[in-house]
Coordinates of C-alpha atoms (C1' of nucleotides) in Angstrom, one line a residue:
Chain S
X1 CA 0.0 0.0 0.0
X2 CA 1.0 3.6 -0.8
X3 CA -0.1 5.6 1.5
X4 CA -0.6 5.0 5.6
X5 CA -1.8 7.4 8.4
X6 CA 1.7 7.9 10.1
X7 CA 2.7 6.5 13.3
X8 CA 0.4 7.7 15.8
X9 CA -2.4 8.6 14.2
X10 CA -5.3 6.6 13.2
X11 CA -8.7 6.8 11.3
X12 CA -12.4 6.7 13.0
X13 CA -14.9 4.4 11.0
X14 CA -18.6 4.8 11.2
X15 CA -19.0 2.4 13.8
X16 CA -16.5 3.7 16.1
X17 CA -17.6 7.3 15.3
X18 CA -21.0 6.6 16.5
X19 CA -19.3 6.1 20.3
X20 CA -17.5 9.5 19.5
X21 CA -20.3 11.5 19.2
X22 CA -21.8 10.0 21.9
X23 CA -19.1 11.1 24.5
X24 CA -19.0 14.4 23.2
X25 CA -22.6 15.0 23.5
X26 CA -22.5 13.7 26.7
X27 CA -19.4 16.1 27.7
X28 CA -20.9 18.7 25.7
X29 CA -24.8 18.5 27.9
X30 CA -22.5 18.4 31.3
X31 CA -20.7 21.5 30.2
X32 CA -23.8 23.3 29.4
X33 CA -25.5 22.4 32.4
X34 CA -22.2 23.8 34.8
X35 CA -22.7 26.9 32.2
X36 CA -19.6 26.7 30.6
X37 CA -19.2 27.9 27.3
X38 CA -17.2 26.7 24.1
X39 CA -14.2 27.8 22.8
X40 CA -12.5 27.3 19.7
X41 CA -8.9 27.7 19.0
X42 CA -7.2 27.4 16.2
X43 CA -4.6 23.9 15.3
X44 CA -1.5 25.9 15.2
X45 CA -0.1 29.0 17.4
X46 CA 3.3 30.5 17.3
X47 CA 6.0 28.3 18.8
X48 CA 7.1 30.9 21.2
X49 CA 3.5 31.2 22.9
X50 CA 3.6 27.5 23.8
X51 CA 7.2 27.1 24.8
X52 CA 7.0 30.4 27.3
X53 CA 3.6 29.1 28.6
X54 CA 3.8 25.3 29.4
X55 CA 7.6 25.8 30.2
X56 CA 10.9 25.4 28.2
X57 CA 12.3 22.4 30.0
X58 CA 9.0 20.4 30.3
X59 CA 9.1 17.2 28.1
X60 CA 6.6 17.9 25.8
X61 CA 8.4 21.1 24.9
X62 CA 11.9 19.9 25.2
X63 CA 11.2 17.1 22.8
X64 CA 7.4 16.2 22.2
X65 CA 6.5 19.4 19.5
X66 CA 5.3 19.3 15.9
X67 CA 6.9 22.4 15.2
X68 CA 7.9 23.9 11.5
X69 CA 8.3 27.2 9.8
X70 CA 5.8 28.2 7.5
X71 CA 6.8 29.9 4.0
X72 CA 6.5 33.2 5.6
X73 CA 9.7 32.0 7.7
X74 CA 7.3 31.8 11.3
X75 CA 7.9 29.5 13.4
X76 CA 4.8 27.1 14.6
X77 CA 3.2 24.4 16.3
X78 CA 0.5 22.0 16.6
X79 CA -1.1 22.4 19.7
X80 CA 0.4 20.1 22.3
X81 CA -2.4 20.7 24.8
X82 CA -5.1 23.5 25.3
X83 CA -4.9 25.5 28.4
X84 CA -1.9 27.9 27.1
X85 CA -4.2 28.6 23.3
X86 CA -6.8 29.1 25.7
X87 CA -5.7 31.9 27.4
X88 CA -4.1 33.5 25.0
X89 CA -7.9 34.0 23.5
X90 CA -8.7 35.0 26.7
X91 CA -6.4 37.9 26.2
X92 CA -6.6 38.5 23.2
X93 CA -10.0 38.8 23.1
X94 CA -10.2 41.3 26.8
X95 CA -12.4 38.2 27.5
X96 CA -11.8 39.1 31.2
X97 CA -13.2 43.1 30.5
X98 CA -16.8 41.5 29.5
X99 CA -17.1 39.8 33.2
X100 CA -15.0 38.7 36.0
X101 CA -15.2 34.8 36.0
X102 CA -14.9 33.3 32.1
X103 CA -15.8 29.6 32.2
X104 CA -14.5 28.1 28.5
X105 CA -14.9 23.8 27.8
X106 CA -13.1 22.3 24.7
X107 CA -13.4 19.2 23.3
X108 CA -10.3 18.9 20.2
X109 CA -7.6 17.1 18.9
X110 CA -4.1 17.6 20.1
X111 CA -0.3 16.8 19.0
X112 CA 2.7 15.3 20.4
X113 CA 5.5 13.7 18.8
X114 CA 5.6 10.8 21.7
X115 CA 6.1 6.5 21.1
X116 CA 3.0 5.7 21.2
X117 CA 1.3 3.0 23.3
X118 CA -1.8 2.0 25.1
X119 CA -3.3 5.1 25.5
X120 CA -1.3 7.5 24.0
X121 CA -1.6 8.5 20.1
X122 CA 0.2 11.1 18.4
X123 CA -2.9 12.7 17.6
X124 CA -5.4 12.2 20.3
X125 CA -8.3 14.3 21.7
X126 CA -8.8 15.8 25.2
X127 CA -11.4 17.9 26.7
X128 CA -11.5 19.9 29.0
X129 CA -12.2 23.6 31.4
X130 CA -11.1 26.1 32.0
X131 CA -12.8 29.0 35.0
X132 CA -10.4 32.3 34.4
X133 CA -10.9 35.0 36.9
X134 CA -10.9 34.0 40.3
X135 CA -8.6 32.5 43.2
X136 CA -11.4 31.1 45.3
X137 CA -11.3 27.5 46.4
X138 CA -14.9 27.6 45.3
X139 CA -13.7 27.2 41.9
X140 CA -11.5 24.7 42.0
X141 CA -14.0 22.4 43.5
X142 CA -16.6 23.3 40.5
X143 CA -13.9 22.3 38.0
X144 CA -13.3 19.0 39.9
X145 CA -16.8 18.4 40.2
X146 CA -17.2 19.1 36.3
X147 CA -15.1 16.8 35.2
X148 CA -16.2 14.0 37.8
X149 CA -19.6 14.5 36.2
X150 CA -18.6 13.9 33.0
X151 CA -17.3 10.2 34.1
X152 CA -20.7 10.0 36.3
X153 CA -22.8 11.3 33.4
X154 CA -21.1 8.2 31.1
X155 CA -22.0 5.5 34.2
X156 CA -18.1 5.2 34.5
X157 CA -16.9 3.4 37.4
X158 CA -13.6 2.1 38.8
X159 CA -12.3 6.1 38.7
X160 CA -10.1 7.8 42.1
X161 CA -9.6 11.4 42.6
X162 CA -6.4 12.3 43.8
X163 CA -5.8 15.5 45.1
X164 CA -2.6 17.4 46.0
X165 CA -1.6 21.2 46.6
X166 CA 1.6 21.9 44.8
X167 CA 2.0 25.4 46.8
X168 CA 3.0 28.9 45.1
X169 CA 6.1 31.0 44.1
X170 CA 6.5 32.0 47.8
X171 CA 6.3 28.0 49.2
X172 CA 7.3 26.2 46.4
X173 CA 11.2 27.4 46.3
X174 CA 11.7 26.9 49.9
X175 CA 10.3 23.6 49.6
X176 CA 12.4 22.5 47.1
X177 CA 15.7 23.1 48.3
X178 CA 14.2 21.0 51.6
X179 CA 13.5 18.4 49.5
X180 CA 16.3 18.7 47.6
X181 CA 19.1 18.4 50.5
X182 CA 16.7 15.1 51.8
X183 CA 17.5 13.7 47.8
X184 CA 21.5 14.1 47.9
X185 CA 21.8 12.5 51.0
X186 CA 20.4 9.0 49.0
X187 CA 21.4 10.1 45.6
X188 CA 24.2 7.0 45.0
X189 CA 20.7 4.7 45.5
X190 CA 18.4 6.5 43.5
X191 CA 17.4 5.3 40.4
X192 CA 19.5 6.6 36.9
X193 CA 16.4 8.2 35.8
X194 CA 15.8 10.0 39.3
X195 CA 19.2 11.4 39.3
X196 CA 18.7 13.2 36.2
X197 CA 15.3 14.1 38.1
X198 CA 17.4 15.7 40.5
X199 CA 18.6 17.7 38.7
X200 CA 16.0 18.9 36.6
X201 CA 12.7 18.2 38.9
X202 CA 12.9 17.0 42.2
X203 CA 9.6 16.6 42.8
X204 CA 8.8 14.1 40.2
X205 CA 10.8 12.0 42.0
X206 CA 8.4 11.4 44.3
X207 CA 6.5 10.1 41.5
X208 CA 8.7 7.7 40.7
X209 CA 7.8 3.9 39.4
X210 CA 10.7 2.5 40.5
X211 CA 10.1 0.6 43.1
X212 CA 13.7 1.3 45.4
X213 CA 13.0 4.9 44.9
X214 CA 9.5 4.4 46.4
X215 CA 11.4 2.9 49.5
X216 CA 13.9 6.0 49.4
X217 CA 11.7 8.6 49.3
X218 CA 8.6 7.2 52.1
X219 CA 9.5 9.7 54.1
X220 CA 10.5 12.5 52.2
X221 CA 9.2 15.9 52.9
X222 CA 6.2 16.4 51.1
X223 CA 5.0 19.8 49.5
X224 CA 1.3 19.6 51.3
X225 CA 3.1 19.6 54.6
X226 CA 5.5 22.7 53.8
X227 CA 2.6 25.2 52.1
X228 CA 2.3 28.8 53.3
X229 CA -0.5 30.4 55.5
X230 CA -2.1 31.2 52.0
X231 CA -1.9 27.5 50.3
X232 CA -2.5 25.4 53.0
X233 CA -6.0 27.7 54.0
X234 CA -6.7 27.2 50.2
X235 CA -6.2 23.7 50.2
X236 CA -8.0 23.1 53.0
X237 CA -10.8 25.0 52.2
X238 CA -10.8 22.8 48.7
X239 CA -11.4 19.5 50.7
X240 CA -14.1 21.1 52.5
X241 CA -15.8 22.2 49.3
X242 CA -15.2 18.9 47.6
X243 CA -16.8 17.4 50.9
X244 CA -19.6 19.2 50.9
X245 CA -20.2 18.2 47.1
X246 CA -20.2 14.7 48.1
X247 CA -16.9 14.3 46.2
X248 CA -14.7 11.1 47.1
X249 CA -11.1 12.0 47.0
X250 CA -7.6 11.4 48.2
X251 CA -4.9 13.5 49.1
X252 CA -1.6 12.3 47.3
X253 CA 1.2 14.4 48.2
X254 CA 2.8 12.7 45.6
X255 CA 1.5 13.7 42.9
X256 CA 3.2 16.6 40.1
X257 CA 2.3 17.7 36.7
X258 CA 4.0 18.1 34.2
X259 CA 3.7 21.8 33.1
X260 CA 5.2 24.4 34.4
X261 CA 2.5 26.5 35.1
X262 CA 0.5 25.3 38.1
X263 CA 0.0 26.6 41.3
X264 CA -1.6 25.5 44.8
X265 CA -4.0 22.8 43.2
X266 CA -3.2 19.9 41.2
X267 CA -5.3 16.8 40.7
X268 CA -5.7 13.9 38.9
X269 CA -8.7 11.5 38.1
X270 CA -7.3 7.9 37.4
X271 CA -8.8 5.1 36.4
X272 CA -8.0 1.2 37.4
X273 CA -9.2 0.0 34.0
X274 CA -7.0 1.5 31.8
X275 CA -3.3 -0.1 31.2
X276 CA 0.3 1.9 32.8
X277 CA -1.0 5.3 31.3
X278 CA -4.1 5.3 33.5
X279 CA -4.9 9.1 34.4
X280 CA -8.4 9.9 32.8
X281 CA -7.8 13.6 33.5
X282 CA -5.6 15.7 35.1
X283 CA -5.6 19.6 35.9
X284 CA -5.2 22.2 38.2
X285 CA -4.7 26.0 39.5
X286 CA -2.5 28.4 37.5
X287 CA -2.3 31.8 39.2
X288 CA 0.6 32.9 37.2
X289 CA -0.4 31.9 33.6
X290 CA -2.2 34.8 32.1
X291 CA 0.2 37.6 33.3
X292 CA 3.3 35.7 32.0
X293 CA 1.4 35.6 28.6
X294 CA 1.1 39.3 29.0
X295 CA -2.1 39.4 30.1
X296 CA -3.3 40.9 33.7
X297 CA -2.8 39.1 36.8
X298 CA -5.3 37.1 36.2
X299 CA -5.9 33.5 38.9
X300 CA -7.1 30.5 37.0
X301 CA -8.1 26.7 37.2
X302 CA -8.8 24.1 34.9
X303 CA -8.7 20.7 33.6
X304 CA -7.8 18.5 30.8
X305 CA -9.4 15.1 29.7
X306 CA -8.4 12.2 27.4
X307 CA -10.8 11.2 25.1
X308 CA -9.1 8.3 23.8
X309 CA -8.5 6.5 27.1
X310 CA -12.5 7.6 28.5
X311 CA -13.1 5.6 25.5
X312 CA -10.8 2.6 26.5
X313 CA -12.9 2.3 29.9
X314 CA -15.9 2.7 28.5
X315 CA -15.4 -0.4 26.2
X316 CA -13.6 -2.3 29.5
X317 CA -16.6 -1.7 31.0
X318 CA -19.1 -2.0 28.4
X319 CA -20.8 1.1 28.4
X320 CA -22.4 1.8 24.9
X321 CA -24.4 4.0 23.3
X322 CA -28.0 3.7 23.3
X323 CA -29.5 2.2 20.3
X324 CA -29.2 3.4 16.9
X325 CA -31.1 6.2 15.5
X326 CA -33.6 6.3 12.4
X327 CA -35.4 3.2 11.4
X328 CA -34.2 2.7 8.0
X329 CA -36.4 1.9 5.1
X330 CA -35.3 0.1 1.6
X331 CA -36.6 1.0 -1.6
X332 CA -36.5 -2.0 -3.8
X333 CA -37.1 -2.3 -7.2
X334 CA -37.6 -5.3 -9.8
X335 CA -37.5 -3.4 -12.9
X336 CA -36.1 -0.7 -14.9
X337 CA -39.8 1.4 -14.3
X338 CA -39.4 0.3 -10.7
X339 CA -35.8 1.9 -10.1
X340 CA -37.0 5.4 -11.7
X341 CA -39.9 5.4 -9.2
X342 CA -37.5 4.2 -6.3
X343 CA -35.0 7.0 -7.0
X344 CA -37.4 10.1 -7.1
X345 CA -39.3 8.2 -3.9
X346 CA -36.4 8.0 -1.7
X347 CA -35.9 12.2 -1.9
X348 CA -39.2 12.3 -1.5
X349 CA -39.2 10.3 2.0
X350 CA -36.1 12.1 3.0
X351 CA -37.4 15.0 2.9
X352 CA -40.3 13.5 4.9
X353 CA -37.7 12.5 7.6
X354 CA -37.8 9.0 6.1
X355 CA -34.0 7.6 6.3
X356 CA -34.0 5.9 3.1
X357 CA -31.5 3.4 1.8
X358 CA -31.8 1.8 -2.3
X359 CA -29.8 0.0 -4.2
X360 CA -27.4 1.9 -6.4
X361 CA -25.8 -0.8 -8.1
X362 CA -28.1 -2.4 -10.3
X363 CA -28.6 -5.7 -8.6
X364 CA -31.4 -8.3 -8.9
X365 CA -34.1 -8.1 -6.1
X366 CA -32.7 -10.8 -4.1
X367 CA -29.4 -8.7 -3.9
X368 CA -31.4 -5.7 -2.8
X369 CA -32.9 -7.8 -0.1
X370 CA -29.6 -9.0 1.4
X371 CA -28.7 -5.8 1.0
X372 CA -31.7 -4.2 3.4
X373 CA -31.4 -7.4 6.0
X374 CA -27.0 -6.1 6.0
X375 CA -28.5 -2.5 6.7
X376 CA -30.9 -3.5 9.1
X377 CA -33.9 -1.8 7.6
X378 CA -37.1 -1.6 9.6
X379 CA -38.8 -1.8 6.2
X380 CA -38.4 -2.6 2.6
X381 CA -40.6 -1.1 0.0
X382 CA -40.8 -3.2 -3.1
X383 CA -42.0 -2.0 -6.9
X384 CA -42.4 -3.2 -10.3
X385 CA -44.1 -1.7 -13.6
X386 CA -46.9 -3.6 -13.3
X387 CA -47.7 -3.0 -9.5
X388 CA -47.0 1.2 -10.8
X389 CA -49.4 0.6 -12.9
X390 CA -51.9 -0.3 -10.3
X391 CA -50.4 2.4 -7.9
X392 CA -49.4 -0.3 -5.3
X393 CA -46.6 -1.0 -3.7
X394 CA -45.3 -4.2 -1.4
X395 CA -44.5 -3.2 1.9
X396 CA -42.5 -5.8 3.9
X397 CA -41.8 -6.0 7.5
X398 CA -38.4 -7.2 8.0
X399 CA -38.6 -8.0 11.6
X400 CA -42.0 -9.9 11.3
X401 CA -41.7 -11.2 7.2
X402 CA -45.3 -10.0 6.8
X403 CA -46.0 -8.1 3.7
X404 CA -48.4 -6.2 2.2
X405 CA -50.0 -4.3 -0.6
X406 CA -50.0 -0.3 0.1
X407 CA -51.5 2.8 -2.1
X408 CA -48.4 4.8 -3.6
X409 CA -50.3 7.9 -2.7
X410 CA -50.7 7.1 1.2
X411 CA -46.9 5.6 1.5
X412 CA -45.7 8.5 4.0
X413 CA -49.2 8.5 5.8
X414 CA -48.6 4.2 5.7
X415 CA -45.2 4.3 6.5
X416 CA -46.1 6.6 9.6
X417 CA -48.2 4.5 11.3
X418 CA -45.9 1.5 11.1
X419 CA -44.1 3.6 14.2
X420 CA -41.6 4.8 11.7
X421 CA -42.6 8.0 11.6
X422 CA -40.2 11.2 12.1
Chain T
rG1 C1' 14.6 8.6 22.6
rU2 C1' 15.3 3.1 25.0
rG3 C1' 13.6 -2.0 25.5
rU4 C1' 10.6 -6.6 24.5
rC5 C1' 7.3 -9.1 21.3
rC6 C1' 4.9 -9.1 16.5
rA7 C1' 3.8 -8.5 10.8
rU8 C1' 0.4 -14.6 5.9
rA9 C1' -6.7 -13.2 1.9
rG10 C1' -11.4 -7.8 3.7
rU11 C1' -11.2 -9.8 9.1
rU12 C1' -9.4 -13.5 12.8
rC13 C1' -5.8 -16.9 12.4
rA14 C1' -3.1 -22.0 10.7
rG15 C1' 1.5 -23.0 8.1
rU16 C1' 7.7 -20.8 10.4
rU17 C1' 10.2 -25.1 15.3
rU18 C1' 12.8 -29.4 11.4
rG19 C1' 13.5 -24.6 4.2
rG20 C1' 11.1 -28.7 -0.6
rU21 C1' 4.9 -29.3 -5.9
rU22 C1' -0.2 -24.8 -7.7
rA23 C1' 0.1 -21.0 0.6
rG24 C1' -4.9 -23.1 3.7
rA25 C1' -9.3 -22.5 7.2
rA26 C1' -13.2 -19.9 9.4
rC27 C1' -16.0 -15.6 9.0
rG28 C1' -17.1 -11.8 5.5
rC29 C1' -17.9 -10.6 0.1
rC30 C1' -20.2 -12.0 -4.9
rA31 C1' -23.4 -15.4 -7.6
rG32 C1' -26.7 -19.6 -8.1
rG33 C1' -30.3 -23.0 -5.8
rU34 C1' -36.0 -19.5 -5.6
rU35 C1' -36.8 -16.1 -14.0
rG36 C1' -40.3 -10.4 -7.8
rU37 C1' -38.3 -11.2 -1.8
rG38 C1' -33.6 -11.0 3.3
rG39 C1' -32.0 -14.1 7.6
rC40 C1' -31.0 -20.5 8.0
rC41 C1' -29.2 -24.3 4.7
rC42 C1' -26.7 -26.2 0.1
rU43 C1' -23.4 -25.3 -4.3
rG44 C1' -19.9 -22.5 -6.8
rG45 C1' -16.7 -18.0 -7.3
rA46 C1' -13.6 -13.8 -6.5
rG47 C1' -9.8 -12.4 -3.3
rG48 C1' -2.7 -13.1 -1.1
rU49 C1' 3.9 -8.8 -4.5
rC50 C1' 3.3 -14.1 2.7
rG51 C1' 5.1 -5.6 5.6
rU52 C1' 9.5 -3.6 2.4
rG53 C1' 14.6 -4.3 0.7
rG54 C1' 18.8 -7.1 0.8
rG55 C1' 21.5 -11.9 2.0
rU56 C1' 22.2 -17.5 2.6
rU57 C1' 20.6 -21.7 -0.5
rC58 C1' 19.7 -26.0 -6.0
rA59 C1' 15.2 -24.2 -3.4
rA60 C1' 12.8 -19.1 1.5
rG61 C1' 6.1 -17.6 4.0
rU62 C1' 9.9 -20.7 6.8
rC63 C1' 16.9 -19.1 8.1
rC64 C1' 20.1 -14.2 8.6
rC65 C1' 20.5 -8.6 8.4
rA66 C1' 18.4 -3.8 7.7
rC67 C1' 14.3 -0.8 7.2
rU68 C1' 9.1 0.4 7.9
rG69 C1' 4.8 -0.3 10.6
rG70 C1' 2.1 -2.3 15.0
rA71 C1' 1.4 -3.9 20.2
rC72 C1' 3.2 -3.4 25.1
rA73 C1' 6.5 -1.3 28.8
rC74 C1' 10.2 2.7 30.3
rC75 C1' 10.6 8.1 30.1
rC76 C1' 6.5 11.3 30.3
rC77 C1' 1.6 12.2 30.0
rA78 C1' -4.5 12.8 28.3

RNA sequence: GUGUCCAUAGUUCAGUUUGGUUAGAACGCCAGGUUGUGGCCCUGGAGGUCGUGGGUUCAAGUCCCACUGGACACCCCA
């Protein structure tokens, strides 16, 4: 074969599209119902707007891009994630001069140049929210409640909501060098890939796999126990908010994210039907965001979602989409006089709100009817010249096998009262 | 970027260990059995550069190498 979808990427058929747009209308009612609104943003933004915002020495920026230069010589990527194009609408379009707390969802397809594996694509598609305007804890527990009820909403079970505080500028640095001088002191036993952690990110070492590091690190200092006055009242207030939603959650002082930007919250629904990349969603708070874009100091929280691995659990645990929609109907025909009358009836019933299916290949009747029984039609319609003559048609039940004679003029009226009606 | 496993009809897979006629099955597809009627059944048919390229050999789907692609795991993340 010539041509392939490159590595990573992969088409949608019909009948795996059908479980597609059943999510997203399902995320899409739970959005509207929280009242958040949808945003937009374009495939591409300039390189520079994603590197400054999701941070120059994160992974996905250090290596994980699609980036190129256009013809005009600018240099650009493929959105890697939404939260930093997000903002930068939010700017650009004063979206925070119309009213004080903006509350944007998303649902689109996103790029990164990783291996892929089970659950992970190239391409794949998150959704997500973001609430852009204000620092209360009140927020950050309607975002974590949004996207729990998108899992709820699908009947998803087997999820855990764990819940951490990864402090501010003022906390965070202080903390760091505390964790930091507890690392050296077991660096010759830490893993390789922790030791480059060191280095770069302390605190995902605390996140580490590896199972001596798990031993090294038990009791490390953790970030949840070292947050200012500010933090810790904020995170406290969360769990109280998230309590009196009814929310089950777990604090993991363990847990980091990968971009740059967050602040105080960070969270992380994971499911235990998914294979070794099991986080559903993840997200967080990012005070800091919308000024470093140039923007006003401007607080903000949100979250991201895959759709690809809510998909995964959903066939693990065999949640599909409620039946099918329109009954179909077949128009068959055993003659040349019948196929001129089947083509100008099946506009006509489509118009009607009929769905309509005939056979545009010139087959023999019997093809056409192992052709309706493949499509599942509710009904088949069947004509010849000499029943046009009469003004009759055969109507057949394909469930039942009983058949009939009908009047050409009443088909709609008769096809209506079979239940099949729009 | 690293590692392990894998690649044969449309699909799922035999055949590779031990190289040897025209590479098989099931399902699916097409047609006939029923000259105007689906499903079940019966009969027949179409469909394969054995991922690609090189090598070993009298002989390669089968052995060796490289590449490409896939699955899974690491890294990291949705």
């Amino acid at each position: 074969m010539k041509f392939k979808s490159i590595k990573g990427t992969r088409d949608i058929l019909p009948e795996e599209s059908r479980r597609w747009q059943f999510v997203e209308q399902s995320i899409r009612s739970v959005m509207h119902l929280f009242n958040y609104g949808e945003i937009r943003t374009p495939a591409f933004e300039e390189t520079a707007m994603f590197s400054r915002s999701i941070g120059e020495l994160t992974d996905i920026v250090a290596k994980e891009m699609y980036s190129f230069t256009d013809r005009g010589g600018t240099n650009l990527t493929l959105k890697p994630e939404m939260t930093a194009s997000v903002m930068r609408a939010y700017i650009q379009n004063n979206l925070g001069e119309q009213q004080p707390l903006v509350k944007l969802y998303y649902i689109a397809p996103m790029f990164r140049q990783e291996r892929p594996q089970a659950g992970r694509l190239r391409q794949f598609h998150q959704f997500g929210a973001e609430a852009v305007g204000g620092q209360h804890a009140a927020i950050d527990a309607e975002i974590i409640a949004l996207a729990c009820e998108v899992y709820s909403n699908l009947k998803i079970r087997n999820f855990v909501l764990k819940l951490n505080s990864v402090g501010c500028e003022r906390c965070r640095p202080q903390y760091k060098q505390l964790l930091t001088r507890y690392l050296e002191k077991v660096r010759d036993r830490l893993s390789e890939d922790s030791r480059r952690r060191l280095e770069e990110n302390p605190l995902r070492i605390l996140d580490s796999k590896d199972e001596a590091d798990r031993m090294l690190t038990r009791d490390a200092p953790l970030m949840k126990d070292h947050l200012c006055a500010e933090c810790a009242a904020h995170f406290a207030e969360l769990q109280e908010h998230l309590k009196l939603l009814g929310i089950p959650f777990g604090v993991d002082g363990r847990i980091v994210r990968g971009l740059d930007y967050y602040t105080k919250t960070a969270f992380e629904i994971i499911s235990m039907d998914l294979g070794s990349q099991d986080a559903l969603a993840g997200g967080g708070r990012y005070d800091l965001l919308v000024k470093e874009l140039g923007g006003k100091d401007t607080p903000a929280v949100g979250f991201a979602a895959g759709m690809e691995r809510l998909l995964m659990v959903m066939e693990k645990q065999k949640i599909v989409p409620p039946g099918g929609g329109h009954p179909l109907v077949f128009l068959a025909a055993a003659d040349e006089e019948g196929r001129k009358w089947v083509i100008r009836t099946a506009m006509g019933l489509c118009r009607r709100g009929f769905a309509c299916e005939l056979d545009l290949l010139g087959r023999s009747l019997k093809a056409q009817m192992r052709e309706a029984d493949r499509q599942q039609a509710s009904f088949v319609i069947a004509v010849g010249a000499d029943e046009l003559k009469r003004n009759q048609a055969s109507i057949k039940n394909m469930r039942s096998g009983e058949q009939r004679s009908v009047d050409l003029r009443n088909l709609a009226a008769e096809l209506a009262k079979l239940g099949d009606g729009p």
